[in-house]
Amino acid sequence: MSAPFVLTSDNEALAQRIIAKYPHGRQASAVIPLLDIVQRQNGGWLSREAMDFVAQRLDMPAIRVYEVASFYTMFNLKPIGRHFVQVCTTTPCWLRGSDAIVHACEKRLGIGLGDTTADGAFTLVEVECLGACVNAPMVQVGDDYYEDLTPETMTQILDDLAAGRQPRVGPQSGRKTSEPLPGLTTLTDAAVQTGGTD
Amino acid sequence: MPKLTIDGKEVEVPPGATVLQACEAAGVEVPRFCYHERLSIAGNCRMCLVEMEKAPKPIASCAMPAGDGMVIKTDTPTVRKARRGVMEFLLINHPLDCPICDQGGECDLQDQAMAYGFDRGRYEENKRAVKDKNLGPLVKTFMNRCIHCTRCIRFATEVAGVEELGATGRGEHMEVGTYVEKALSSELSGNIVDLCPVGALTSKPYAFVSRPWELAKTESIDVLDAVGAAIRVDARGGEVLRVLPRLNDAVNDEWLADKSRYAYDGLKRQRLDRPYVRRDGRLQPASWPEAFEVVAKRLLGTTPERIGVIAGDQVDAEAVLALRDLMRGLGVQSLDCRQDGAKIGGPRVSYLFNTTIAGIDQADVCLIIGSDPRWEAPLLNARLRKRYLARNFTVGLIGPERDLTYRHQHLGNDPSVLLAIADGHHPFADLLKAAKAPMLILGMGALRRPDGAALLGAARRIAEATNMVRDGWNGFNVLNTAAGRVGALDLGFLPGQGGRDTAGILAGAGDGSLDVVWLQDADEIDASRLGNAFVIYQGHHGDRAANRADVILPGAAYTEKDATYVNLEGRVQRTKQAVFPPGEAREDWKILRALSQVMGRPLPFDSLAQLRTALAAANPVFGAVGVVQPAPWASFGTLDPVDLMPFGRAIENYYQTCAISRASVTMAKCTDLHIHGREIDDTMERTGSYG
């Protein structure tokens, strides 16, 4: 068994702020945010030591922490690569070509779904809907969403990440957030947009 | 009081009852898996669906509070169809391996599938496979069979007070277990086997041993601690195959502690199955008449002052009376039933658990002195935890610090705290005084000390100063650990005029002032200190004392005799014979009666009925079986100075406390695991579908 888990001082302060939100004796309510802090500090996954730390910090039985950590798919119970590529394959993304995105990832990274590259740079997984259906297909890498993907833009993003460059976050099609793809179809009058006329 | 109509029949149920309870009150049986009377409501198996008027769909009756004017139907096509659907879903992942499943024949799922199951499966998909867990030497797991009712999780969390079981993963990947593989650190873990409605959790020592319909079931009483839990002894062909709890709300609810449940294999090992007589320094097999002759000659040829008699922890009242009368008839004064030297034996109130186990539910403050109820009486500790969970219960502990499974104030491990409370100088004394129903529990960790009588006196002072004893309430409790102790004390099996107690008998035997020592099932003494005395051992196990004996008279264990025991509350209860004693072993009172004949001083009873009449004559409490007769308050204990050394533990190893549990392989495994911390590799024991 490895050394016990310790929070960095920044994370400790953050943890204290979160715990203070809950009434005295109900600190166990902070289990999900604390697991998130711990997972971030621990390289994106929760070790036994990390979960035991949370249990001890919140004065709750360890099994209750294991239950929470194993229930939510956002908590990883095994080590992951530096870039955690989560491809959405739920129906809207799938209809918009998520299969091709998965293939592009597999081809570029040389691994299958659920695998980590040998250099530990990428982990590729398939996830359920991440709520960006209007910009489907999409992936989440780390905390960032990349949307309106094509196999080419997907490969480009992975190339950038592999080279240490930060790709542009958000829609790759050039549109702004979730505005209509072919451009505006209503309220096209510039004056209306600025609210200038009556 | 809500009034409901159930299948056209009106019932009235107490407020807070559920629809399922109302159905039971109306005499309607509702199938269920997750619901259990003594656990919290989960509502996750959905088997108890019933139809409720004005509800758009069937409701889970276990989780629906009964409301006034509800109209419930439990036997409509909709209900039957709904339950069939639930059953079909439950069986999607359940292996249909009843022929090789230990639960077969006593399985809720099997039984209910007879009523609601489809005659063929409609699912072509593979069933899921779940890795079996190693939960230690007592509970065997077949997790494929688990239907996720969560009864075991709720039991561990609520009743046992060890939050170690849980459900990890989600959806189809949900698994019940400890996540980190380990045995449950509870003395009540065996109960999850009973609770499991399917064959996911079964008894490891009983694995593949027998089918329930092959067993002869005998209702009896447990004697491995002083609680006297109601048990059922299941036997086949003269062999005890398992021990299960029976329902007794006043004592054990429906739980049983692990030692009482699993030590039964000790009944088959190291048994004394024929009389032995020491000749030329070696114990040689002998016949009953030979053994009796040797014993009679010795007893009659020795002056009574030079004879000492010690009764052990599991001696039944019948044997105590027979032995007492036989020895008193000879003029022997050195009788003692307190092998551990506990300083009890005064008025009846001074050695009973007067509050009664069920009475704990009424208490609001409890002071535990020199006791670890978790090991000394796990079922009583479960009652204390139950009371704690009901809120507003303060517990103080004087003694070695211990995880009692409920929050308590550790007041220190120092008799001076006890004295401070007795003198009213301690904050806990104010708590006790302010309490509505205060109680104290005085344990053997205190009473066994040389200054036990003074500690008993201090506890009495606390009881009197804090108004613990009054009309309808007696908060003074002694936690006995020996099943036979209260009965023996009730019969006055104590040193008479000028007689020696246990320590005196041992010392006398050691220095040659005693010539004969009779040990009645007494194995908890240091037999090596018996010097050159002639030792007669009557008992059922070749344990510590039998090796030292000069004559061995083989007796019967608690499953092999109809015997009377008085539990720590003072409740007279009776064991029933489930199997015969091995070989030439006999019931203890019969041995003593036969010996008295050989000695020419026959005891005045020839049958169990006559003996029981004599018991009731010796002490009227034996006349009323199954009830607790309150003992009147009296003065007891001394005001001698108290030694300020810290309290010790009454029990060093919960799993091995008597000859039976020391002979048990299962208990030895538990000792290895829980006491010595050695992990047990059970791969060699995995058979069948373990693969």
Coordinates of N, CA and C in Angstrom, one line a residue, chain A residues 48 51 59 61 63-64 66-67 70-73 77, chain B residues 157 163-170 177-180:
Chain A
R48 N -7.5 4.0 -3.8 CA -8.0 3.6 -2.5 C -7.6 4.6 -1.5
M51 N -9.7 7.7 -1.7 CA -11.1 7.6 -1.2 C -11.1 7.4 0.3
D59 N -15.4 12.0 8.1 CA -15.8 11.2 9.2 C -17.0 10.3 8.8
P61 N -18.0 6.2 7.0 CA -17.4 4.9 6.7 C -16.9 4.9 5.2
I63 N -16.9 2.6 3.1 CA -17.7 1.9 2.1 C -18.7 2.9 1.5
R64 N -19.1 3.9 2.3 CA -20.1 4.9 1.7 C -19.4 5.7 0.7
Y66 N -16.8 4.6 -1.2 CA -16.7 3.7 -2.4 C -18.0 3.6 -3.2
E67 N -19.1 3.6 -2.5 CA -20.4 3.5 -3.2 C -20.6 4.7 -4.1
S70 N -18.0 4.8 -7.0 CA -18.2 3.8 -8.1 C -19.5 4.0 -8.8
F71 N -20.4 4.8 -8.2 CA -21.7 5.0 -8.9 C -21.6 6.0 -10.0
Y72 N -20.8 7.1 -9.8 CA -20.7 8.2 -10.8 C -19.6 7.9 -11.8
T73 N -20.0 7.9 -13.1 CA -19.0 7.6 -14.1 C -17.9 8.7 -14.2
L77 N -11.8 5.0 -11.4 CA -11.2 4.2 -10.3 C -9.9 3.5 -10.8
Chain B
T157 N -25.4 -2.1 8.7 CA -25.3 -0.7 9.0 C -26.2 -0.4 10.2
E163 N -20.4 -0.4 9.5 CA -20.7 0.1 8.1 C -19.6 -0.4 7.2
E164 N -19.7 -1.6 6.8 CA -18.7 -2.2 5.9 C -19.2 -2.8 4.6
L165 N -20.5 -3.1 4.7 CA -21.1 -3.6 3.4 C -21.8 -2.5 2.7
G166 N -21.7 -2.6 1.4 CA -22.4 -1.5 0.6 C -22.6 -2.0 -0.8
A167 N -23.3 -1.2 -1.6 CA -23.5 -1.6 -3.0 C -22.7 -0.6 -3.9
T168 N -21.7 -1.2 -4.6 CA -20.8 -0.4 -5.4 C -21.2 -0.6 -6.9
G169 N -20.9 0.4 -7.7 CA -21.2 0.3 -9.1 C -22.7 0.7 -9.3
R170 N -23.1 0.8 -10.5 CA -24.5 1.2 -10.8 C -25.1 0.3 -11.8
G177 N -21.1 -5.8 -1.6 CA -19.9 -6.3 -1.0 C -19.2 -5.3 -0.2
T178 N -17.9 -5.6 0.2 CA -17.2 -4.7 1.0 C -16.3 -3.8 0.2
Y179 N -16.2 -4.0 -1.1 CA -15.3 -3.3 -2.0 C -13.9 -3.7 -1.8
V180 N -13.4 -3.4 -0.6 CA -12.1 -3.9 -0.3 C -12.3 -5.2 0.4

